[in-house]
Short mmCIF file of N, CA and C in Angstrom, two decimals:
data_model
loop_
_atom_site.label_atom_id
_atom_site.label_comp_id
_atom_site.label_asym_id
_atom_site.label_seq_id
_atom_site.Cartn_x
_atom_site.Cartn_y
_atom_site.Cartn_z
N GLY C 189 -14.49 -28.84 6.53
CA GLY C 189 -14.03 -27.73 6.00
C GLY C 189 -13.34 -27.52 4.80
N ILE C 190 -12.54 -26.75 4.74
CA ILE C 190 -12.14 -26.00 3.43
C ILE C 190 -10.74 -27.14 2.59
N ALA C 191 -10.97 -27.79 1.92
CA ALA C 191 -9.37 -28.91 1.19
C ALA C 191 -8.46 -27.75 1.13
N ARG C 192 -7.33 -28.38 1.65
CA ARG C 192 -6.02 -27.20 1.59
C ARG C 192 -5.38 -27.13 0.69
N GLN C 193 -4.42 -26.70 0.09
CA GLN C 193 -4.08 -26.48 -1.23
C GLN C 193 -2.29 -26.58 -1.02
N PRO C 194 -1.34 -27.01 -1.53
CA PRO C 194 -0.13 -26.58 -1.22
C PRO C 194 0.46 -25.43 -2.06
N VAL C 195 1.26 -25.14 -1.68
CA VAL C 195 1.61 -23.46 -2.01
C VAL C 195 2.09 -23.68 -3.48
N GLY C 196 1.98 -22.98 -4.40
CA GLY C 196 2.62 -22.94 -5.65
C GLY C 196 1.08 -23.57 -6.39
N ALA C 197 -0.02 -23.71 -5.77
CA ALA C 197 -1.81 -24.45 -6.46
C ALA C 197 -2.37 -23.53 -6.39
N GLY C 198 -1.98 -22.11 -6.38
CA GLY C 198 -2.46 -20.98 -6.38
C GLY C 198 -2.71 -20.07 -4.94
N ASN C 199 -2.18 -20.70 -4.32
CA ASN C 199 -1.58 -20.29 -2.66
C ASN C 199 -0.46 -19.75 -2.40
N GLN C 200 -0.34 -18.63 -1.90
CA GLN C 200 0.86 -18.14 -1.45
C GLN C 200 0.90 -17.54 -0.27
N THR C 201 2.08 -17.69 0.50
CA THR C 201 2.14 -17.38 1.97
C THR C 201 3.82 -16.00 1.75
N PHE C 202 3.51 -15.19 2.89
CA PHE C 202 4.36 -14.25 2.82
C PHE C 202 5.30 -14.79 4.38
N GLY C 203 6.72 -14.66 4.30
CA GLY C 203 7.68 -14.70 5.66
C GLY C 203 8.39 -13.79 5.75
N GLY C 204 9.00 -13.77 7.11
CA GLY C 204 9.40 -13.31 7.45
C GLY C 204 9.69 -13.27 9.18
N ALA C 205 10.58 -12.76 10.08
CA ALA C 205 10.61 -12.84 11.52
C ALA C 205 9.75 -12.10 12.09
N LEU C 206 9.48 -10.99 11.54
CA LEU C 206 8.32 -10.28 12.85
C LEU C 206 7.17 -10.19 11.57
N THR C 207 6.07 -8.96 11.85
CA THR C 207 4.77 -8.67 11.32
C THR C 207 4.74 -8.88 9.71
N GLN C 208 3.79 -9.72 9.06
CA GLN C 208 3.79 -9.23 7.60
C GLN C 208 1.76 -9.59 7.20
N LYS C 209 1.57 -8.31 6.84
CA LYS C 209 0.43 -8.59 7.11
C LYS C 209 -0.57 -8.23 5.34
N ALA C 210 -0.97 -9.20 4.50
CA ALA C 210 -2.00 -8.21 3.81
C ALA C 210 -3.48 -8.02 3.81
N LEU C 211 -3.48 -6.80 3.14
CA LEU C 211 -4.74 -5.99 3.68
C LEU C 211 -5.58 -5.34 2.29
N GLY C 212 -5.27 -5.59 1.22
CA GLY C 212 -5.92 -5.38 0.32
C GLY C 212 -5.43 -6.32 -0.73
N ILE C 213 -6.22 -6.40 -2.06
CA ILE C 213 -6.22 -7.12 -2.88
C ILE C 213 -6.80 -6.86 -4.19
N VAL C 214 -6.23 -7.06 -5.47
CA VAL C 214 -7.06 -6.66 -6.84
C VAL C 214 -6.60 -7.89 -7.81
N VAL C 215 -7.47 -8.31 -8.77
CA VAL C 215 -7.26 -9.45 -9.55
C VAL C 215 -7.63 -8.50 -10.64
N VAL C 216 -5.96 -8.37 -11.64
CA VAL C 216 -6.46 -8.04 -13.00
C VAL C 216 -5.66 -9.08 -13.95
N SER C 217 -6.59 -9.50 -14.82
CA SER C 217 -6.16 -10.74 -16.24
C SER C 217 -5.72 -11.49 -14.90
N SER C 218 -4.61 -12.13 -15.51
CA SER C 218 -4.14 -13.19 -14.75
C SER C 218 -2.83 -12.90 -13.40
N THR C 219 -2.83 -11.81 -12.72
CA THR C 219 -2.37 -11.04 -11.99
C THR C 219 -2.99 -10.71 -10.67
N LEU C 220 -2.85 -11.34 -9.50
CA LEU C 220 -3.00 -10.84 -8.24
C LEU C 220 -2.36 -10.27 -7.66
N TYR C 221 -2.82 -8.77 -7.42
CA TYR C 221 -2.00 -7.77 -6.46
C TYR C 221 -2.37 -7.93 -5.29
N VAL C 222 -1.51 -7.68 -4.08
CA VAL C 222 -1.81 -7.90 -3.27
C VAL C 222 -0.78 -6.66 -2.22
N CYS C 223 -1.73 -5.55 -1.25
CA CYS C 223 -0.68 -4.68 -0.65
C CYS C 223 -1.03 -5.19 0.76
N GLY C 224 -0.06 -4.46 1.43
CA GLY C 224 -0.05 -4.84 3.15
C GLY C 224 1.29 -4.14 3.66
N VAL C 225 1.66 -4.34 4.97
CA VAL C 225 2.65 -3.79 5.62
C VAL C 225 3.60 -4.98 6.18
N PHE C 226 4.45 -4.61 6.46
CA PHE C 226 5.64 -5.66 6.68
C PHE C 226 6.54 -5.23 7.75
N GLU C 227 7.28 -5.74 8.47
CA GLU C 227 8.58 -5.14 9.39
C GLU C 227 9.59 -5.98 9.58
N GLY C 228 10.97 -5.12 9.47
CA GLY C 228 12.07 -6.30 9.73
C GLY C 228 13.08 -6.37 8.27
N GLY C 229 14.17 -7.32 8.37
CA GLY C 229 14.97 -7.54 7.67
C GLY C 229 14.81 -8.87 6.75
N ASN C 230 13.84 -9.63 6.45
CA ASN C 230 13.72 -10.62 5.56
C ASN C 230 12.58 -10.78 5.47
N PHE C 231 11.73 -10.16 5.06
CA PHE C 231 10.18 -10.27 4.39
C PHE C 231 10.41 -10.98 3.16
N GLY C 232 9.55 -11.81 2.69
CA GLY C 232 9.55 -12.51 1.52
C GLY C 232 8.41 -13.27 0.98
N ILE C 233 8.35 -14.01 -0.17
CA ILE C 233 7.17 -14.19 -1.10
C ILE C 233 7.31 -15.83 -0.87
N GLY C 234 6.49 -16.47 -0.21
CA GLY C 234 6.92 -18.05 -0.25
C GLY C 234 7.54 -18.48 1.32
N GLY C 235 7.96 -17.64 1.90
CA GLY C 235 8.90 -17.59 3.07
C GLY C 235 9.90 -16.43 3.42
N THR C 236 10.88 -16.86 4.41
CA THR C 236 11.62 -15.56 4.64
C THR C 236 12.29 -15.25 3.52
N GLY C 237 12.71 -14.29 3.01
CA GLY C 237 13.45 -13.55 1.75
C GLY C 237 14.58 -12.38 2.23
N SER C 238 14.48 -11.45 1.45
CA SER C 238 15.87 -10.47 1.74
C SER C 238 15.14 -9.22 1.41
N ILE C 239 13.90 -8.71 1.49
CA ILE C 239 13.65 -7.65 1.63
C ILE C 239 13.42 -6.88 2.99
N SER C 240 14.09 -5.57 2.92
CA SER C 240 14.05 -4.81 4.20
C SER C 240 13.45 -3.62 4.60
N SER C 241 12.03 -3.66 6.20
CA SER C 241 12.16 -2.01 6.25
C SER C 241 12.94 -1.40 6.93
N LEU C 242 12.63 -0.30 6.57
CA LEU C 242 13.68 0.90 7.21
C LEU C 242 13.59 1.22 8.51
N GLY C 243 11.92 1.24 8.67
CA GLY C 243 12.30 1.76 10.18
C GLY C 243 10.62 1.68 10.28
N GLY C 244 9.98 0.72 11.73
CA GLY C 244 8.41 0.87 12.01
C GLY C 244 7.76 -0.26 10.63
N MET C 245 7.04 0.19 10.36
CA MET C 245 5.92 -0.89 9.71
C MET C 245 6.47 -0.27 8.23
N ASP C 246 6.28 -0.78 6.94
CA ASP C 246 6.94 -0.41 5.54
C ASP C 246 5.76 -1.42 4.80
N GLY C 247 5.16 -0.70 3.94
CA GLY C 247 3.99 -1.08 2.99
C GLY C 247 5.04 -1.68 1.72
N PHE C 248 4.26 -2.28 0.85
CA PHE C 248 4.49 -3.44 -0.07
C PHE C 248 2.98 -3.85 -1.36
N VAL C 249 3.70 -4.19 -2.37
CA VAL C 249 2.37 -4.69 -3.56
C VAL C 249 3.21 -5.51 -3.75
N ALA C 250 2.73 -6.33 -3.99
CA ALA C 250 3.33 -7.65 -4.79
C ALA C 250 2.52 -8.08 -5.49
N ALA C 251 3.05 -8.82 -6.82
CA ALA C 251 2.50 -8.62 -7.82
C ALA C 251 2.16 -10.70 -8.11
N LEU C 252 1.52 -11.48 -8.39
CA LEU C 252 1.70 -12.48 -7.84
C LEU C 252 0.48 -13.44 -9.49
N ASP C 253 1.15 -14.78 -9.99
CA ASP C 253 0.42 -14.96 -10.86
C ASP C 253 -0.60 -15.90 -10.12
N VAL C 254 -2.00 -15.58 -10.93
CA VAL C 254 -3.11 -16.46 -10.17
C VAL C 254 -3.09 -17.97 -10.43
N SER C 255 -2.78 -18.47 -11.20
CA SER C 255 -2.48 -20.02 -11.47
C SER C 255 -1.67 -20.81 -10.16
N SER C 256 -0.45 -19.78 -10.39
CA SER C 256 0.51 -20.80 -9.26
C SER C 256 1.10 -19.94 -8.26
N GLY C 257 0.39 -18.72 -7.68
CA GLY C 257 1.11 -18.19 -6.88
C GLY C 257 2.26 -17.40 -6.57
N SER C 258 3.09 -17.74 -8.03
CA SER C 258 4.50 -17.34 -8.03
C SER C 258 4.56 -15.90 -8.24
N PRO C 259 5.64 -14.95 -7.78
CA PRO C 259 5.93 -13.52 -7.85
C PRO C 259 6.29 -13.04 -9.40
N LEU C 260 5.74 -12.49 -9.59
CA LEU C 260 5.98 -11.78 -11.26
C LEU C 260 7.18 -11.23 -11.11
N ALA C 261 8.65 -11.71 -11.66
CA ALA C 261 9.67 -10.82 -11.83
C ALA C 261 9.79 -9.84 -12.60
N THR C 262 8.71 -9.66 -13.52
CA THR C 262 8.84 -8.32 -14.52
C THR C 262 8.27 -7.08 -13.26
N PHE C 263 7.90 -7.33 -12.04
CA PHE C 263 7.13 -6.40 -11.43
C PHE C 263 8.31 -6.39 -10.32
N SER C 264 8.87 -5.36 -10.58
CA SER C 264 10.04 -4.53 -9.46
C SER C 264 11.04 -5.69 -9.68
N SER C 265 11.60 -6.61 -10.37
CA SER C 265 12.56 -7.73 -10.49
C SER C 265 12.40 -8.61 -9.84
N ASP C 266 11.53 -8.56 -8.43
CA ASP C 266 11.23 -9.90 -7.70
C ASP C 266 9.71 -9.92 -7.49
N GLY C 267 8.95 -9.31 -7.98
CA GLY C 267 7.54 -9.35 -7.66
C GLY C 267 7.05 -8.47 -6.83
N VAL C 268 7.88 -7.38 -6.13
CA VAL C 268 7.76 -6.64 -4.49
C VAL C 268 7.62 -5.52 -4.75
N GLN C 269 6.89 -4.47 -5.09
CA GLN C 269 7.35 -2.83 -4.95
C GLN C 269 7.33 -2.72 -3.31
N THR C 270 8.04 -1.58 -2.70
CA THR C 270 7.82 -1.02 -1.20
C THR C 270 7.46 0.17 -1.17
N LEU C 271 7.09 0.58 -0.43
CA LEU C 271 6.86 1.97 0.27
C LEU C 271 7.48 2.32 1.81
N ASN C 272 8.79 2.75 1.75
CA ASN C 272 9.83 3.11 2.70
C ASN C 272 9.90 4.16 3.24
N GLY C 273 9.78 4.05 4.90
CA GLY C 273 10.26 5.24 5.61
C GLY C 273 11.34 5.02 6.72
N SER C 274 12.03 5.60 6.87
CA SER C 274 13.04 4.95 8.28
C SER C 274 12.74 5.86 9.31
N HIS C 275 11.87 6.24 9.77
CA HIS C 275 11.39 6.59 11.04
C HIS C 275 11.64 5.18 11.94
N PRO C 276 11.90 4.91 13.42
CA PRO C 276 11.24 4.01 13.54
C PRO C 276 10.38 3.29 14.75
N THR C 277 9.73 4.49 15.21
CA THR C 277 8.54 4.27 15.68
C THR C 277 7.45 4.65 14.55
N GLN C 278 7.12 5.28 13.57
CA GLN C 278 6.53 5.45 12.49
C GLN C 278 6.20 4.76 11.34
N ASN C 279 5.15 3.99 11.28
CA ASN C 279 4.41 3.41 10.04
C ASN C 279 4.48 4.06 8.89
N ASP C 280 4.86 3.30 7.80
CA ASP C 280 4.12 3.72 6.63
C ASP C 280 3.65 2.40 5.35
N THR C 281 2.59 2.74 5.38
CA THR C 281 1.59 1.16 5.58
C THR C 281 0.66 1.42 4.16
N LEU C 282 0.03 0.50 3.68
CA LEU C 282 -0.13 0.31 1.98
C LEU C 282 -1.38 -0.74 2.46
N SER C 283 -2.93 0.11 2.27
CA SER C 283 -3.77 -1.00 2.86
C SER C 283 -5.11 -1.25 1.73
N SER C 284 -5.02 -0.25 0.81
CA SER C 284 -5.82 -0.38 0.07
C SER C 284 -5.48 -0.18 -1.90
N ILE C 285 -6.05 -1.08 -2.86
CA ILE C 285 -5.55 -0.79 -4.26
C ILE C 285 -6.71 -0.96 -4.94
N VAL C 286 -6.36 -0.59 -6.19
CA VAL C 286 -7.27 -0.55 -7.01
C VAL C 286 -6.60 -0.58 -8.45
N GLU C 287 -6.91 -1.12 -9.59
CA GLU C 287 -6.20 -0.76 -11.06
C GLU C 287 -7.24 -0.43 -11.46
N SER C 288 -6.56 0.83 -13.14
CA SER C 288 -7.47 1.25 -14.36
C SER C 288 -6.68 1.51 -15.08
N GLY C 289 -6.69 1.09 -16.21
CA GLY C 289 -6.37 1.66 -17.27
C GLY C 289 -4.41 0.77 -17.06
N GLY C 290 -4.03 0.44 -16.57
CA GLY C 290 -2.60 -0.11 -16.42
C GLY C 290 -1.48 0.24 -15.11
N THR C 291 -2.79 1.46 -14.72
CA THR C 291 -2.15 1.68 -13.37
C THR C 291 -2.33 1.45 -12.40
N LEU C 292 -1.99 1.01 -11.09
CA LEU C 292 -2.36 0.55 -10.06
C LEU C 292 -2.57 1.82 -9.13
N TYR C 293 -3.38 2.03 -7.93
CA TYR C 293 -3.36 3.01 -7.21
C TYR C 293 -3.74 2.84 -6.40
N VAL C 294 -2.49 2.69 -5.16
CA VAL C 294 -2.58 2.26 -3.27
C VAL C 294 -2.60 3.39 -2.33
N GLY C 295 -3.56 3.22 -1.87
CA GLY C 295 -3.60 4.01 -0.50
C GLY C 295 -3.07 3.45 1.39
N GLY C 296 -3.06 4.48 1.87
CA GLY C 296 -2.30 4.13 3.25
C GLY C 296 -2.10 5.20 4.05
N SER C 297 -1.09 5.15 4.58
CA SER C 297 -0.61 6.15 5.53
C SER C 297 0.91 6.43 5.66
N ILE C 298 1.46 7.41 6.01
CA ILE C 298 2.89 7.77 5.89
C ILE C 298 2.97 8.06 7.18
N GLY C 299 3.96 8.18 7.67
CA GLY C 299 4.16 8.68 9.03
C GLY C 299 5.98 9.18 9.38
N SER C 300 6.62 8.97 8.35
CA SER C 300 8.34 9.25 8.14
C SER C 300 8.34 10.62 7.75
N SER C 301 9.38 11.24 7.39
CA SER C 301 9.61 12.47 6.58
C SER C 301 10.64 12.10 5.52
N ASP C 302 10.91 10.32 5.25
CA ASP C 302 11.55 10.24 4.29
C ASP C 302 11.01 9.04 3.54
N VAL C 303 9.78 9.27 3.25
CA VAL C 303 9.21 7.95 2.43
C VAL C 303 9.45 8.38 1.03
N GLY C 304 9.66 6.72 0.46
CA GLY C 304 10.13 6.90 -0.91
C GLY C 304 9.55 5.25 -1.79
N ILE C 305 9.05 5.17 -2.51
CA ILE C 305 9.19 3.89 -3.52
C ILE C 305 10.30 2.90 -3.37
N GLY C 306 10.46 2.28 -3.16
CA GLY C 306 11.84 0.95 -3.51
C GLY C 306 12.73 1.19 -2.35
N GLY C 307 12.58 2.26 -1.28
CA GLY C 307 13.77 3.01 -0.72
C GLY C 307 13.24 4.37 -0.19
N ALA C 308 14.42 4.76 0.60
CA ALA C 308 14.07 6.14 1.73
C ALA C 308 13.83 6.92 0.47
N GLY C 309 13.23 8.21 0.25
CA GLY C 309 12.96 9.32 -0.69
C GLY C 309 12.54 10.44 0.08
N THR C 310 11.54 11.51 -0.69
CA THR C 310 11.27 13.00 -0.37
C THR C 310 9.89 13.25 -0.07
N PHE C 311 8.82 11.85 -0.04
CA PHE C 311 7.82 12.07 0.82
C PHE C 311 7.89 12.63 2.17
N SER C 312 7.17 13.60 2.26
CA SER C 312 7.04 13.66 4.27
C SER C 312 6.01 14.06 4.67
N THR C 313 5.61 13.48 5.64
CA THR C 313 4.17 13.58 6.39
C THR C 313 4.23 15.43 7.08
N SER C 314 2.94 15.73 6.97
CA SER C 314 2.96 17.15 7.44
C SER C 314 2.54 17.31 8.87
N GLY C 315 2.82 16.12 9.36
CA GLY C 315 2.64 16.16 10.83
C GLY C 315 1.42 15.00 11.26
N GLY C 316 1.88 14.05 12.31
CA GLY C 316 1.07 12.87 12.96
C GLY C 316 1.29 12.00 11.25
N ASP C 317 0.12 11.17 10.99
CA ASP C 317 0.33 10.66 10.23
C ASP C 317 -0.91 11.00 9.06
N ASP C 318 -0.24 10.73 7.76
CA ASP C 318 -0.99 11.63 6.74
C ASP C 318 -1.42 10.49 6.05
N SER C 319 -2.35 10.19 5.24
CA SER C 319 -3.12 9.51 4.11
C SER C 319 -2.01 9.82 2.59
N VAL C 320 -1.79 8.68 1.90
CA VAL C 320 -1.39 8.97 0.45
C VAL C 320 -1.92 7.83 -0.12
N ILE C 321 -2.08 8.16 -1.65
CA ILE C 321 -1.99 7.29 -2.54
C ILE C 321 -1.20 7.44 -3.73
N ILE C 322 -0.54 6.36 -3.93
CA ILE C 322 0.37 6.52 -4.85
C ILE C 322 0.09 5.68 -6.03
N ALA C 323 0.67 5.88 -7.05
CA ALA C 323 0.36 5.39 -8.50
C ALA C 323 1.51 4.51 -9.10
N LEU C 324 1.57 3.29 -9.36
CA LEU C 324 2.31 2.50 -10.06
C LEU C 324 2.01 1.77 -11.13
N ASP C 325 2.81 1.51 -11.99
CA ASP C 325 2.94 0.65 -13.38
C ASP C 325 2.14 -0.63 -12.98
N ALA C 326 1.51 -1.05 -13.44
CA ALA C 326 1.00 -2.33 -13.19
C ALA C 326 1.74 -3.52 -13.80
N ALA C 327 2.59 -3.09 -14.68
CA ALA C 327 3.53 -4.10 -15.18
C ALA C 327 4.76 -4.24 -14.93
N THR C 328 5.12 -2.95 -13.97
CA THR C 328 6.57 -3.49 -14.04
C THR C 328 6.87 -2.77 -12.63
N GLY C 329 5.91 -2.04 -11.65
CA GLY C 329 6.02 -1.70 -10.41
C GLY C 329 6.66 -0.25 -10.10
N ALA C 330 6.93 0.32 -11.11
CA ALA C 330 7.70 1.48 -11.22
C ALA C 330 6.39 2.59 -10.91
N PHE C 331 7.09 3.76 -10.08
CA PHE C 331 6.12 4.75 -9.63
C PHE C 331 5.80 5.91 -10.85
N VAL C 332 4.47 6.02 -10.74
CA VAL C 332 4.13 6.72 -12.11
C VAL C 332 3.66 8.12 -11.63
N LEU C 333 4.43 9.08 -12.23
CA LEU C 333 4.08 10.41 -11.72
C LEU C 333 2.34 10.81 -12.16
N VAL C 334 2.46 11.53 -11.40
CA VAL C 334 0.18 11.96 -11.55
C VAL C 334 0.70 13.64 -10.67
N PRO C 335 -0.78 14.30 -11.45
CA PRO C 335 0.03 15.73 -10.84
C PRO C 335 0.08 15.98 -9.37
N GLY C 336 1.57 16.71 -9.22
CA GLY C 336 1.50 16.91 -7.93
C GLY C 336 2.78 15.84 -6.89
N ASP C 337 3.05 14.97 -8.12
CA ASP C 337 3.96 13.60 -7.82
C ASP C 337 3.57 12.64 -7.12
N ARG C 338 2.10 12.80 -6.47
CA ARG C 338 1.47 12.32 -5.60
C ARG C 338 0.34 12.72 -5.18
N LEU C 339 -0.75 12.20 -4.40
CA LEU C 339 -1.97 12.55 -4.08
C LEU C 339 -2.39 12.00 -2.40
N ARG C 340 -2.03 13.23 -1.75
CA ARG C 340 -1.81 12.80 -0.35
C ARG C 340 -3.02 14.11 0.22
N CYS C 341 -3.48 13.83 1.45
CA CYS C 341 -3.99 14.52 2.14
C CYS C 341 -3.62 15.00 3.56
N GLY C 342 -3.01 16.55 3.72
CA GLY C 342 -2.31 16.60 4.72
C GLY C 342 -3.59 16.43 6.18
N CYS C 343 -2.90 16.19 7.36
CA CYS C 343 -3.66 15.75 8.57
C CYS C 343 -3.05 16.58 9.31
N SER C 344 -2.47 17.45 9.30
CA SER C 344 -1.45 18.20 10.92
C SER C 344 -2.63 18.33 11.64
N GLY C 345 -1.39 17.32 12.71
CA GLY C 345 -2.09 17.76 14.08
C GLY C 345 -3.10 16.23 14.63
N GLY C 346 -3.23 15.23 13.78
CA GLY C 346 -4.26 14.02 13.81
C GLY C 346 -3.34 13.21 13.07
N CYS C 347 -4.16 12.31 12.88
CA CYS C 347 -3.95 11.10 11.67
C CYS C 347 -5.19 10.53 10.87
N CYS C 348 -4.68 10.42 9.77
CA CYS C 348 -5.29 9.89 8.71
C CYS C 348 -5.26 9.06 7.77
N GLU C 349 -6.12 8.08 7.31
CA GLU C 349 -5.37 7.31 6.61
C GLU C 349 -6.45 6.71 5.32
N SER C 350 -5.86 6.72 4.10
CA SER C 350 -6.81 6.28 3.22
C SER C 350 -6.98 4.60 2.96
N ASN C 351 -8.32 4.86 3.99
CA ASN C 351 -8.90 3.31 4.22
C ASN C 351 -9.57 2.10 2.95
N PHE C 352 -10.30 3.10 2.02
CA PHE C 352 -10.61 2.21 0.78
C PHE C 352 -10.39 3.21 -0.16
N LEU C 353 -10.04 2.34 -1.26
CA LEU C 353 -10.13 3.23 -2.82
C LEU C 353 -10.69 2.38 -3.42
N ALA C 354 -11.60 2.93 -4.29
CA ALA C 354 -12.53 2.20 -5.64
C ALA C 354 -12.82 3.19 -6.56
N PHE C 355 -13.33 2.87 -7.88
CA PHE C 355 -12.96 2.97 -9.24
C PHE C 355 -14.47 3.30 -9.47
N SER C 356 -14.90 4.79 -9.68
CA SER C 356 -15.85 4.64 -10.19
C SER C 356 -16.29 6.09 -11.35
N ASP C 357 -16.97 5.74 -12.71
CA ASP C 357 -17.27 6.37 -13.32
C ASP C 357 -15.49 7.42 -13.78
N HIS C 358 -14.76 6.36 -14.14
CA HIS C 358 -13.22 6.78 -14.50
C HIS C 358 -12.53 7.49 -13.51
N ASN C 359 -13.28 7.36 -12.04
CA ASN C 359 -12.40 8.49 -10.94
C ASN C 359 -11.75 7.44 -10.03
N VAL C 360 -10.89 7.73 -9.61
CA VAL C 360 -10.65 7.25 -8.09
C VAL C 360 -11.34 7.89 -6.55
N VAL C 361 -12.02 6.80 -5.95
CA VAL C 361 -12.59 7.69 -4.93
C VAL C 361 -11.92 7.05 -3.80
N SER C 362 -11.60 7.65 -2.83
CA SER C 362 -10.87 7.59 -1.45
C SER C 362 -11.85 8.23 -0.26
N ILE C 363 -11.76 6.61 0.33
CA ILE C 363 -12.50 6.74 1.71
C ILE C 363 -11.63 7.16 2.88
N ASP C 364 -11.14 8.16 3.56
CA ASP C 364 -10.39 8.14 4.32
C ASP C 364 -11.15 8.51 5.70
N LEU C 365 -10.44 7.85 6.86
CA LEU C 365 -10.69 7.65 8.23
C LEU C 365 -9.73 8.68 8.66
N LEU C 366 -10.60 9.84 9.36
CA LEU C 366 -9.75 10.78 10.07
C LEU C 366 -9.82 10.70 10.96
N MET C 367 -9.03 10.68 12.38
CA MET C 367 -8.92 11.32 13.46
C MET C 367 -8.15 12.49 13.93
N SER C 368 -8.54 13.38 14.81
CA SER C 368 -7.71 14.63 15.05
C SER C 368 -8.19 14.92 16.60
N ARG C 369 -7.31 15.88 17.20
CA ARG C 369 -7.28 16.44 18.32
C ARG C 369 -8.42 16.78 18.44
N SER C 370 -8.81 17.83 17.61
CA SER C 370 -9.83 18.75 17.04
C SER C 370 -11.45 18.30 17.44
N THR C 371 -11.23 16.84 16.86
CA THR C 371 -12.52 16.22 17.12
C THR C 371 -12.65 15.48 18.70
N GLY C 372 -11.53 15.55 19.59
CA GLY C 372 -11.43 14.89 20.54
C GLY C 372 -11.27 13.26 20.44
N GLY C 373 -10.77 13.43 19.34
CA GLY C 373 -9.98 11.78 19.58
C GLY C 373 -11.18 10.94 18.27
N ARG C 374 -12.37 11.69 18.17
CA ARG C 374 -13.09 10.96 17.14
C ARG C 374 -12.97 10.96 15.96
N ASN C 375 -13.41 9.54 15.50
CA ASN C 375 -13.06 9.18 13.59
C ASN C 375 -14.37 9.91 13.43
N ARG C 376 -14.08 10.24 11.96
CA ARG C 376 -15.21 11.14 11.40
C ARG C 376 -14.35 10.63 9.82
N ARG C 377 -15.49 10.70 8.92
CA ARG C 377 -15.19 10.10 7.35
C ARG C 377 -15.25 11.06 6.56
N ARG C 378 -14.29 11.12 5.59
CA ARG C 378 -14.09 11.69 4.56
C ARG C 378 -13.86 11.30 2.68
N ASP C 379 -14.85 11.26 2.27
CA ASP C 379 -14.86 10.63 0.91
C ASP C 379 -14.48 11.77 -0.27
N ARG C 380 -13.02 11.45 -1.26
CA ARG C 380 -12.81 12.24 -1.96
C ARG C 380 -12.61 11.50 -3.57
N VAL C 381 -12.97 12.01 -4.09
CA VAL C 381 -12.61 12.00 -5.86
C VAL C 381 -11.84 12.52 -6.24
N LEU C 382 -10.58 11.44 -6.76
CA LEU C 382 -9.33 12.23 -7.13
C LEU C 382 -8.99 12.02 -8.61
#
């Protein structure tokens, strides 16, 4: 089998009492960016911590040193930036990530009406779950304003998620998985150049 490495030797764990999932990664120079979902009040890197979800599952982006696995304190002061919404039964998730020119583009879905970066905010679903793509400064984790403040597709009456992001010919390409009542609950795919 594969030899086990101690935490801090390029490995890292995420902790907390409830669910934590790493869903997307990208390596830029000596930084590993991980996006995913978490729930509960004690999410952390390397074990339990003090990062809290506001309701349901919330999304995260962690910036880790490739060599040590340690969180980078210059990224959102603790190595983790969050996408939060307070609806108790809806999830606000991040599942795909790419980097271009010092900006992280992170895709997922929102189900709450008060989604924000690093806490509650003003992003809102237009009904069901909507796909969302946010832009973050790769060095600091700060939200980067893009035209329209965010890139989002409305999926009123159904649900959709930005399942995969790619960078091609200086464009971010989003591949969305859509499921709606109008298609009888069947999935269909939509590719968008952003």
